[in-house]
Every structure is written in structure tokens, then in C-alpha cells.
mmCIF file of C-alpha atoms in Angstrom:
data_model
loop_
_atom_site.group_PDB
_atom_site.id
_atom_site.type_symbol
_atom_site.label_atom_id
_atom_site.label_comp_id
_atom_site.label_asym_id
_atom_site.label_seq_id
_atom_site.Cartn_x
_atom_site.Cartn_y
_atom_site.Cartn_z
ATOM 1 C CA MET A 14 -28.461 5.521 3.185
ATOM 2 C CA GLN A 15 -28.007 4.836 6.895
ATOM 3 C CA GLU A 16 -24.723 3.067 6.251
ATOM 4 C CA LEU A 17 -23.471 6.123 4.359
ATOM 5 C CA LEU A 18 -24.332 8.379 7.287
ATOM 6 C CA TYR A 19 -22.799 5.985 9.803
ATOM 7 C CA ALA A 20 -19.587 5.604 7.785
ATOM 8 C CA ALA A 21 -19.163 9.356 7.373
ATOM 9 C CA GLY A 22 -20.006 10.060 11.018
ATOM 10 C CA ILE A 23 -17.730 7.373 12.432
ATOM 11 C CA ALA A 24 -14.828 8.493 10.217
ATOM 12 C CA PHE A 25 -15.361 12.068 11.390
ATOM 13 C CA VAL A 26 -15.435 11.066 15.070
ATOM 14 C CA ILE A 27 -12.357 8.835 14.744
ATOM 15 C CA ALA A 28 -10.381 11.676 13.152
ATOM 16 C CA LEU A 29 -11.436 13.997 15.973
ATOM 17 C CA ALA A 30 -10.496 11.400 18.585
ATOM 18 C CA VAL A 31 -7.189 10.316 17.048
ATOM 19 C CA GLY A 32 -5.902 13.845 16.455
ATOM 20 C CA PRO A 33 -5.138 14.689 20.113
ATOM 21 C CA LEU A 34 -3.366 11.339 20.460
ATOM 22 C CA VAL A 35 -1.221 11.543 17.339
ATOM 23 C CA ILE A 36 -0.281 15.242 17.250
ATOM 24 C CA PRO A 37 1.612 15.263 20.601
ATOM 25 C CA VAL A 38 3.490 12.119 19.534
ATOM 26 C CA LEU A 39 4.536 13.727 16.242
ATOM 27 C CA ARG A 40 5.616 16.823 18.177
ATOM 28 C CA ARG A 41 7.681 14.806 20.676
ATOM 29 C CA LEU A 42 9.342 12.908 17.836
ATOM 30 C CA LYS A 43 10.174 16.296 16.282
ATOM 31 C CA PHE A 44 8.437 15.408 13.025
ATOM 32 C CA GLY A 45 8.261 19.097 12.161
ATOM 33 C CA GLN A 46 7.624 20.645 8.767
ATOM 34 C CA SER A 47 10.382 22.629 7.071
ATOM 35 C CA ILE A 48 9.335 25.734 5.128
ATOM 36 C CA ARG A 49 10.488 26.713 1.621
ATOM 37 C CA GLU A 50 12.921 29.626 1.856
ATOM 38 C CA GLU A 51 11.491 31.184 -1.311
ATOM 39 C CA GLY A 52 7.915 30.934 -0.032
ATOM 40 C CA PRO A 53 5.747 33.684 1.490
ATOM 41 C CA GLN A 54 7.399 35.110 4.607
ATOM 42 C CA ARG A 55 4.277 34.609 6.710
ATOM 43 C CA HIS A 56 4.810 30.856 6.353
ATOM 44 C CA TYR A 57 8.051 30.963 8.318
ATOM 45 C CA ALA A 58 6.009 30.923 11.526
ATOM 46 C CA LYS A 59 4.768 27.450 10.548
ATOM 47 C CA ALA A 60 8.233 25.907 10.740
ATOM 48 C CA GLY A 61 8.256 22.992 13.143
ATOM 49 C CA THR A 62 4.522 22.294 12.931
ATOM 50 C CA PRO A 63 4.103 18.491 13.089
ATOM 51 C CA THR A 64 3.651 16.789 9.731
ATOM 52 C CA MET A 65 2.734 13.205 8.709
ATOM 53 C CA GLY A 66 -0.785 13.945 9.964
ATOM 54 C CA GLY A 67 -2.086 11.905 7.070
ATOM 55 C CA VAL A 68 -2.005 8.915 9.431
ATOM 56 C CA ILE A 69 -5.032 10.480 11.160
ATOM 57 C CA ILE A 70 -6.955 10.498 7.885
ATOM 58 C CA LEU A 71 -5.978 6.919 7.033
ATOM 59 C CA ALA A 72 -6.988 5.596 10.452
ATOM 60 C CA ALA A 73 -10.334 7.370 10.245
ATOM 61 C CA LEU A 74 -10.933 6.127 6.695
ATOM 62 C CA ILE A 75 -10.016 2.477 7.099
ATOM 63 C CA VAL A 76 -12.124 1.559 10.144
ATOM 64 C CA PRO A 77 -15.630 2.562 8.944
ATOM 65 C CA THR A 78 -14.866 1.458 5.396
ATOM 66 C CA LEU A 79 -14.053 -2.074 6.545
ATOM 67 C CA VAL A 80 -16.987 -2.174 8.961
ATOM 68 C CA PHE A 81 -19.611 -1.166 6.393
ATOM 69 C CA ALA A 82 -18.048 -2.240 3.076
ATOM 70 C CA GLY A 83 -15.377 -4.766 4.018
ATOM 71 C CA GLU A 84 -16.921 -7.504 1.880
ATOM 72 C CA SER A 85 -16.442 -5.552 -1.352
ATOM 73 C CA ALA A 86 -13.432 -6.498 -3.462
ATOM 74 C CA GLU A 87 -13.596 -3.107 -5.191
ATOM 75 C CA VAL A 88 -13.321 -1.343 -1.845
ATOM 76 C CA TRP A 89 -10.325 -3.466 -0.902
ATOM 77 C CA LEU A 90 -8.671 -2.457 -4.166
ATOM 78 C CA ALA A 91 -9.419 1.222 -3.493
ATOM 79 C CA LEU A 92 -7.962 0.848 0.009
ATOM 80 C CA PHE A 93 -4.870 -0.872 -1.414
ATOM 81 C CA VAL A 94 -4.206 2.061 -3.744
ATOM 82 C CA THR A 95 -4.952 4.617 -1.013
ATOM 83 C CA VAL A 96 -2.878 3.028 1.738
ATOM 84 C CA GLY A 97 -0.134 2.151 -0.729
ATOM 85 C CA HIS A 98 0.265 5.799 -1.674
ATOM 86 C CA GLY A 99 0.049 6.691 2.001
ATOM 87 C CA VAL A 100 2.993 4.396 2.700
ATOM 88 C CA ILE A 101 5.010 5.987 -0.105
ATOM 89 C CA GLY A 102 4.195 9.399 1.329
ATOM 90 C CA PHE A 103 5.065 8.308 4.871
ATOM 91 C CA VAL A 104 8.479 7.038 3.804
ATOM 92 C CA ASP A 105 9.028 10.256 1.850
ATOM 93 C CA ASP A 106 8.043 12.367 4.870
ATOM 94 C CA PHE A 107 10.203 10.273 7.182
ATOM 95 C CA ILE A 108 13.284 10.726 5.010
ATOM 96 C CA LYS A 109 12.725 14.469 4.699
ATOM 97 C CA VAL A 110 11.859 15.152 8.333
ATOM 98 C CA VAL A 111 13.849 12.579 10.287
ATOM 99 C CA ARG A 112 16.773 11.904 7.986
ATOM 100 C CA LYS A 113 16.928 15.614 7.056
ATOM 101 C CA ARG A 114 17.090 14.901 3.323
ATOM 102 C CA SER A 115 15.075 17.705 1.752
ATOM 103 C CA LEU A 116 14.187 15.776 -1.419
ATOM 104 C CA GLY A 117 12.909 12.661 0.360
ATOM 105 C CA LEU A 118 12.443 9.615 -1.850
ATOM 106 C CA LYS A 119 14.024 9.741 -5.270
ATOM 107 C CA ALA A 120 11.610 10.211 -8.164
ATOM 108 C CA ARG A 121 12.310 6.752 -9.574
ATOM 109 C CA GLN A 122 11.564 5.174 -6.184
ATOM 110 C CA LYS A 123 8.171 6.878 -6.012
ATOM 111 C CA LEU A 124 7.407 5.970 -9.610
ATOM 112 C CA LEU A 125 8.249 2.320 -9.015
ATOM 113 C CA GLY A 126 5.698 2.086 -6.226
ATOM 114 C CA GLN A 127 3.090 3.907 -8.296
ATOM 115 C CA ILE A 128 3.749 1.673 -11.305
ATOM 116 C CA VAL A 129 3.064 -1.399 -9.172
ATOM 117 C CA MET A 130 -0.211 0.062 -7.897
ATOM 118 C CA ALA A 131 -1.247 1.261 -11.370
ATOM 119 C CA ILE A 132 -0.674 -2.209 -12.836
ATOM 120 C CA ALA A 133 -2.635 -3.839 -9.999
ATOM 121 C CA LEU A 134 -5.491 -1.345 -10.310
ATOM 122 C CA ALA A 135 -5.685 -1.575 -14.100
ATOM 123 C CA TYR A 136 -5.415 -5.376 -14.254
ATOM 124 C CA ILE A 137 -7.883 -6.174 -11.469
ATOM 125 C CA ALA A 138 -10.392 -3.507 -12.504
ATOM 126 C CA SER A 139 -10.386 -4.524 -16.174
ATOM 127 C CA THR A 140 -10.160 -8.286 -15.662
ATOM 128 C CA TYR A 141 -12.238 -9.076 -12.588
ATOM 129 C CA PHE A 142 -14.569 -6.094 -12.169
ATOM 130 C CA GLY A 143 -15.641 -5.732 -15.791
ATOM 131 C CA ARG A 144 -14.129 -2.291 -16.061
ATOM 132 C CA GLY A 145 -12.779 -2.994 -19.540
ATOM 133 C CA THR A 146 -9.955 -1.034 -21.144
ATOM 134 C CA ASP A 147 -12.000 1.799 -22.593
ATOM 135 C CA LEU A 148 -12.340 5.435 -21.584
ATOM 136 C CA TRP A 149 -15.854 6.869 -21.320
ATOM 137 C CA VAL A 150 -16.282 10.395 -22.675
ATOM 138 C CA PRO A 151 -19.158 12.090 -20.790
ATOM 139 C CA VAL A 152 -22.147 13.521 -22.689
ATOM 140 C CA THR A 153 -20.894 12.236 -26.058
ATOM 141 C CA GLY A 154 -21.515 8.583 -25.293
ATOM 142 C CA ILE A 155 -18.185 7.727 -26.902
ATOM 143 C CA ASN A 156 -16.026 4.965 -25.430
ATOM 144 C CA ILE A 157 -12.404 4.903 -26.580
ATOM 145 C CA ASP A 158 -10.751 1.512 -26.226
ATOM 146 C CA PHE A 159 -7.115 1.920 -25.176
ATOM 147 C CA GLY A 160 -6.246 -1.768 -25.294
ATOM 148 C CA PRO A 161 -2.776 -2.404 -23.794
ATOM 149 C CA LEU A 162 -2.281 1.369 -23.471
ATOM 150 C CA TYR A 163 -4.961 1.289 -20.770
ATOM 151 C CA TYR A 164 -2.201 0.550 -18.256
ATOM 152 C CA VAL A 165 -0.407 3.726 -19.308
ATOM 153 C CA LEU A 166 -3.645 5.676 -18.957
ATOM 154 C CA ILE A 167 -4.242 4.447 -15.401
ATOM 155 C CA PHE A 168 -0.643 5.201 -14.445
ATOM 156 C CA LEU A 169 -1.050 8.760 -15.717
ATOM 157 C CA VAL A 170 -4.335 9.144 -13.833
ATOM 158 C CA LEU A 171 -2.699 7.965 -10.596
ATOM 159 C CA VAL A 172 0.465 10.024 -10.946
ATOM 160 C CA GLY A 173 -1.381 13.103 -12.159
ATOM 161 C CA THR A 174 -3.961 13.034 -9.367
ATOM 162 C CA THR A 175 -1.540 12.321 -6.520
ATOM 163 C CA ASN A 176 0.874 15.017 -7.657
ATOM 164 C CA ALA A 177 -1.952 17.533 -8.140
ATOM 165 C CA VAL A 178 -3.320 16.948 -4.625
ATOM 166 C CA ASN A 179 0.221 17.123 -3.260
ATOM 167 C CA LEU A 180 0.742 20.523 -4.912
ATOM 168 C CA THR A 181 -2.563 21.756 -3.493
ATOM 169 C CA ASP A 182 -1.436 20.914 0.034
ATOM 170 C CA GLY A 183 0.328 24.232 0.586
ATOM 171 C CA LEU A 184 -2.063 26.192 2.815
ATOM 172 C CA ASP A 185 -3.804 25.279 6.054
ATOM 173 C CA GLY A 186 -6.926 23.271 5.257
ATOM 174 C CA LEU A 187 -6.726 23.700 1.486
ATOM 175 C CA ALA A 188 -6.150 20.101 0.380
ATOM 176 C CA ALA A 189 -8.307 18.587 3.138
ATOM 177 C CA GLY A 190 -11.244 20.872 2.372
ATOM 178 C CA THR A 191 -11.160 20.433 -1.382
ATOM 179 C CA THR A 192 -10.800 16.661 -0.993
ATOM 180 C CA THR A 193 -13.840 16.580 1.298
ATOM 181 C CA VAL A 194 -15.886 18.194 -1.472
ATOM 182 C CA ALA A 195 -14.461 15.912 -4.172
ATOM 183 C CA ALA A 196 -15.077 12.801 -2.067
ATOM 184 C CA MET A 197 -18.720 13.759 -1.493
ATOM 185 C CA ALA A 198 -19.158 14.321 -5.219
ATOM 186 C CA TYR A 199 -17.716 10.892 -5.933
ATOM 187 C CA ALA A 200 -20.040 9.345 -3.362
ATOM 188 C CA VAL A 201 -22.950 10.633 -5.482
ATOM 189 C CA ILE A 202 -21.270 9.383 -8.662
ATOM 190 C CA ALA A 203 -20.669 5.945 -7.144
ATOM 191 C CA MET A 204 -24.320 5.715 -6.092
ATOM 192 C CA ALA A 205 -25.392 6.714 -9.614
ATOM 193 C CA PHE A 206 -23.430 3.735 -10.916
ATOM 194 C CA GLY A 207 -24.971 1.404 -8.350
ATOM 195 C CA LYS A 208 -21.676 1.041 -6.480
ATOM 196 C CA SER A 209 -22.917 1.612 -2.934
ATOM 197 C CA ASP A 210 -19.815 0.080 -1.361
ATOM 198 C CA LEU A 211 -17.568 2.572 -3.147
ATOM 199 C CA ALA A 212 -19.949 5.313 -2.019
ATOM 200 C CA ILE A 213 -19.324 4.202 1.574
ATOM 201 C CA PHE A 214 -15.586 4.455 0.926
ATOM 202 C CA CYS A 215 -16.088 7.978 -0.431
ATOM 203 C CA VAL A 216 -18.198 9.280 2.441
ATOM 204 C CA ALA A 217 -15.747 7.755 4.913
ATOM 205 C CA LEU A 218 -12.985 9.623 3.103
ATOM 206 C CA ALA A 219 -15.022 12.828 3.333
ATOM 207 C CA GLY A 220 -15.688 12.297 7.030
ATOM 208 C CA ALA A 221 -12.020 11.589 7.693
ATOM 209 C CA THR A 222 -10.772 14.700 5.906
ATOM 210 C CA LEU A 223 -13.471 16.845 7.503
ATOM 211 C CA GLY A 224 -12.453 15.596 10.954
ATOM 212 C CA PHE A 225 -8.812 16.215 10.124
ATOM 213 C CA LEU A 226 -9.714 19.816 9.253
ATOM 214 C CA ARG A 227 -10.382 20.399 12.954
ATOM 215 C CA TYR A 228 -6.610 20.275 13.447
ATOM 216 C CA ASN A 229 -5.479 21.444 10.013
ATOM 217 C CA ILE A 230 -7.526 24.638 9.670
ATOM 218 C CA HIS A 231 -5.600 27.916 10.081
ATOM 219 C CA PRO A 232 -3.562 28.093 12.221
ATOM 220 C CA ALA A 233 -2.799 24.421 11.617
ATOM 221 C CA GLN A 234 -1.832 22.204 14.534
ATOM 222 C CA VAL A 235 -0.665 19.502 12.136
ATOM 223 C CA PHE A 236 0.026 19.083 8.417
ATOM 224 C CA MET A 237 -1.007 15.995 6.461
ATOM 225 C CA GLY A 238 2.355 15.766 4.683
ATOM 226 C CA ASP A 239 2.904 13.519 1.692
ATOM 227 C CA THR A 240 1.455 10.741 3.860
ATOM 228 C CA GLY A 241 -1.926 12.382 3.483
ATOM 229 C CA SER A 242 -1.770 14.146 0.139
ATOM 230 C CA LEU A 243 -0.555 11.119 -1.823
ATOM 231 C CA ALA A 244 -3.111 8.887 -0.103
ATOM 232 C CA LEU A 245 -5.945 11.308 -0.898
ATOM 233 C CA GLY A 246 -4.884 11.544 -4.526
ATOM 234 C CA GLY A 247 -4.652 7.775 -4.755
ATOM 235 C CA ALA A 248 -8.132 7.396 -3.255
ATOM 236 C CA LEU A 249 -9.784 9.776 -5.721
ATOM 237 C CA ALA A 250 -7.947 8.232 -8.674
ATOM 238 C CA ALA A 251 -8.921 4.709 -7.629
ATOM 239 C CA VAL A 252 -12.611 5.606 -7.357
ATOM 240 C CA ALA A 253 -12.486 7.373 -10.720
ATOM 241 C CA VAL A 254 -11.039 4.269 -12.366
ATOM 242 C CA LEU A 255 -13.476 1.878 -10.660
ATOM 243 C CA THR A 256 -16.470 3.995 -11.674
ATOM 244 C CA LYS A 257 -15.065 4.495 -15.172
ATOM 245 C CA THR A 258 -15.187 8.292 -14.781
ATOM 246 C CA GLU A 259 -11.574 9.324 -15.252
ATOM 247 C CA LEU A 260 -12.567 12.346 -17.338
ATOM 248 C CA LEU A 261 -15.139 13.439 -14.756
ATOM 249 C CA LEU A 262 -12.281 13.475 -12.238
ATOM 250 C CA VAL A 263 -10.883 16.452 -14.146
ATOM 251 C CA LEU A 264 -14.010 18.386 -13.154
ATOM 252 C CA VAL A 265 -14.521 16.916 -9.689
ATOM 253 C CA GLY A 266 -10.921 17.797 -8.866
ATOM 254 C CA GLY A 267 -10.895 21.038 -10.840
ATOM 255 C CA ILE A 268 -8.933 22.874 -8.143
ATOM 256 C CA PHE A 269 -6.245 20.188 -8.224
ATOM 257 C CA VAL A 270 -6.028 20.523 -12.006
ATOM 258 C CA ILE A 271 -5.651 24.316 -11.784
ATOM 259 C CA GLU A 272 -2.926 23.988 -9.160
ATOM 260 C CA ALA A 273 -0.976 21.502 -11.286
ATOM 261 C CA LEU A 274 -1.417 23.531 -14.483
ATOM 262 C CA SER A 275 -0.139 26.672 -12.742
ATOM 263 C CA VAL A 276 3.112 24.888 -11.927
ATOM 264 C CA ILE A 277 3.458 23.525 -15.462
ATOM 265 C CA ILE A 278 2.781 26.946 -16.991
ATOM 266 C CA GLN A 279 5.227 28.620 -14.626
ATOM 267 C CA VAL A 280 8.028 26.166 -15.412
ATOM 268 C CA ILE A 281 7.491 26.287 -19.191
ATOM 269 C CA SER A 282 7.310 30.094 -19.198
ATOM 270 C CA PHE A 283 10.418 30.564 -17.090
ATOM 271 C CA LYS A 284 12.503 28.040 -19.014
ATOM 272 C CA SER A 285 11.461 29.344 -22.433
ATOM 273 C CA THR A 286 11.301 33.101 -21.811
ATOM 274 C CA GLY A 287 12.954 33.669 -18.427
ATOM 275 C CA LYS A 288 9.709 35.277 -17.207
ATOM 276 C CA ARG A 289 7.199 34.075 -14.631
ATOM 277 C CA VAL A 290 3.466 34.105 -15.320
ATOM 278 C CA PHE A 291 2.604 33.970 -11.621
ATOM 279 C CA LYS A 292 4.282 35.635 -8.671
ATOM 280 C CA MET A 293 4.766 32.131 -7.323
ATOM 281 C CA SER A 294 3.374 28.698 -8.076
ATOM 282 C CA PRO A 295 1.311 26.729 -7.216
ATOM 283 C CA ILE A 296 -1.281 29.390 -7.867
ATOM 284 C CA HIS A 297 -2.516 29.647 -4.265
ATOM 285 C CA HIS A 298 0.812 31.308 -3.426
ATOM 286 C CA HIS A 299 0.265 33.800 -6.248
ATOM 287 C CA PHE A 300 -2.882 35.047 -4.538
ATOM 288 C CA GLU A 301 -1.103 35.176 -1.182
ATOM 289 C CA LEU A 302 1.664 37.332 -2.638
ATOM 290 C CA SER A 303 -1.034 39.479 -4.259
ATOM 291 C CA GLY A 304 -2.251 40.460 -0.807
ATOM 292 C CA TRP A 305 -4.943 37.871 -0.052
ATOM 293 C CA SER A 306 -4.980 36.419 3.449
ATOM 294 C CA GLU A 307 -4.411 32.686 3.758
ATOM 295 C CA THR A 308 -7.957 32.111 4.992
ATOM 296 C CA LYS A 309 -9.387 34.073 2.039
ATOM 297 C CA VAL A 310 -7.419 32.009 -0.467
ATOM 298 C CA VAL A 311 -8.543 28.759 1.151
ATOM 299 C CA THR A 312 -12.185 29.819 1.390
ATOM 300 C CA VAL A 313 -12.325 30.955 -2.238
ATOM 301 C CA PHE A 314 -10.631 27.760 -3.422
ATOM 302 C CA TRP A 315 -13.109 25.664 -1.417
ATOM 303 C CA LEU A 316 -15.978 27.493 -3.101
ATOM 304 C CA VAL A 317 -14.481 27.082 -6.559
ATOM 305 C CA GLY A 318 -13.863 23.402 -5.831
ATOM 306 C CA THR A 319 -17.513 23.033 -4.844
ATOM 307 C CA LEU A 320 -18.607 24.639 -8.119
ATOM 308 C CA PHE A 321 -16.392 22.260 -10.091
ATOM 309 C CA ALA A 322 -17.844 19.264 -8.225
ATOM 310 C CA ALA A 323 -21.379 20.503 -8.869
ATOM 311 C CA LEU A 324 -20.566 20.952 -12.564
ATOM 312 C CA ALA A 325 -19.298 17.372 -12.709
ATOM 313 C CA LEU A 326 -22.605 16.125 -11.287
ATOM 314 C CA VAL A 327 -24.507 18.208 -13.842
ATOM 315 C CA VAL A 328 -22.436 16.659 -16.637
ATOM 316 C CA LEU A 329 -23.174 13.200 -15.229
ATOM 317 C CA ALA A 330 -26.896 13.978 -15.087
ATOM 318 C CA LEU A 331 -26.871 15.258 -18.678
ATOM 319 C CA SER A 332 -25.103 12.098 -19.794
ATOM 320 C CA ARG A 333 -27.717 9.892 -18.156
ATOM 321 C CA THR A 334 -30.802 11.816 -19.248
ATOM 322 C CA GLY A 335 -29.441 11.863 -22.778
ATOM 323 C CA GLY A 336 -29.800 8.106 -22.883
ATOM 324 C CA ILE A 337 -26.057 7.564 -23.008
ATOM 325 C CA LYS A 338 -24.912 4.157 -21.893
ATOM 326 C CA LEU A 339 -22.404 4.518 -19.072
#
């Protein structure tokens, strides 16, 4: 328990300490965020705010994780997936901000990197960590063996989670706050599975994102960019795979799921009927355009995210007390 507290506390302090060092550098390098022209008008004032702040989160995450859980091969795999997605995001941010190419990396370039990480995660987890190739269905006790299709499943989990977190990162503090909650929930889940080293990784992630919030809360001094959002999504997906709780991730990251679904619904509706279901997607912009303040949207989403995480823990508890083999 002490190691969990130390890891979370050190990650939090590192994020607080690194922020004032990194933010001025990003500002001097003119790594400023561009704002969508079709977005809410109040966001125009955010143009030029430094982005790529995800490096703060990664620095704060890596140090305590290696200090307290550096001997765990599972933790190294989780870090590989997290940092790997962070690198993809950093390159994407760099191209968009420095090279002034609005689309950043091409989709196939991102997918190639994610395919490599998905294959590594699926192979190592199933072969060396006894993860197997089956999917556990909470409460029911059912395990569905995917066989070779397990690699496809893990790829979809990685891509789905990283994109969902990326879509959520549209308001000051929204993605960082909801990830803090999700990471704490997964720390409990990891402990329930006897994976204390992964729990250390999770609390370090929570401490890092909470420390980053000091500079990302409204009005944000820095944005995490794809550097942060892809890394956070990769981290949550990796822990879900290593704890064999991919379906629980749907609940733990309920806010991320809602954000992604709102975009999918909006696109399908507009292409098929020419009408929009929401005033703007992702759905947090819909509430903004409905008159909610940015801080109200973020606060409500944090609360809803907390309820989803709590529900996931209840489902886990029900599964265990029901005598279901996990």
C-alpha cells in the first residue's frame, strides 16, 4: 500500500515540477494549438496555447513506475504501449504544429504503429503472461476463445480506446480528469487480480494526470495534444488487456465510449439523412452550444465518469462474489 501512495505522490509532484519547465519551452518554440473554425466561438481565445503537454504526463508516469515496479515485465509492456502511442502522438503533433500540416500523420501511418504495438501486446500477453486468447465476460462467467482473431480484438481495443480518449480531449481538463478516475479504478481492478505492479503503474498514471491538471484546468496553460491523449488511451487499453478486463474497460471509460459514439452517430446520421443529431460532436461541444459553460460540462462529465468507474467496480465485485472464475 505504501508503494502505491509513494508512486502516486511522486508522479503528482513530478508533474507539478516539470510543468513550469516544459510550458515556457513549448511557448518559445511556438508549439501552439490551432482551433477548429467550426468549433464554439469561445474557443478562439485558446489559439496559440502550447500543446504537446503530454510529455509532462509521460515524464511523471515513467519515473515512479520504474522505481517501484521496474522489475515487472508486465509493467514494461504497459509502458511500451503507452510510450509508443505517446511517440505516435508527438510526431502527429509536431507535423501539425511545426510543419503546419493540419492533418498530421496519415491514417495508415498511425495504424501501422498501432498494429505493431497491438501484435506485441497480444503475443507477449498471451504467450508469456498466461493471458490466453479468450475474452472474459463479467458476471456471466463466460470466456470466449478468439484464437487467432485475438490479435484483431486487441488491435480494436487499442485503436478504439486511443481514439476515444483523443476525442474526449476537447475541453480544458476533460480528458485528464476522466483518465485520473479511470486509472484509479484500474488500480483497484489490478489489485483485485493480484497484479500489484500494474496497480503501481495505474496510480502513477493517476498521479501524473492529476498533476497535469494543475496546468490544464480552465483556463488551460497547456494542452496535452495527441502526445498525451494517445498515450493515455494506450495505457488504459494495455492494463485492460493485461488484467483480462477488456469489457470492463467499456464501463471504466464510459465517458470515452459516449464521446466516441456521439461522433459515430453524428456521422452516420448526417451521411444518411443530411441531419445532425447533436449541435456538434463530440458530445461535450453539444452541451457547450446548448449554453453550458465549459467548466460545467467538464465537472458533469467528471462526475459521470466517476459513476461509470464505480459501476465497473460493482460489476467486478458481483463477478467475484458469484464464484465466477476470473
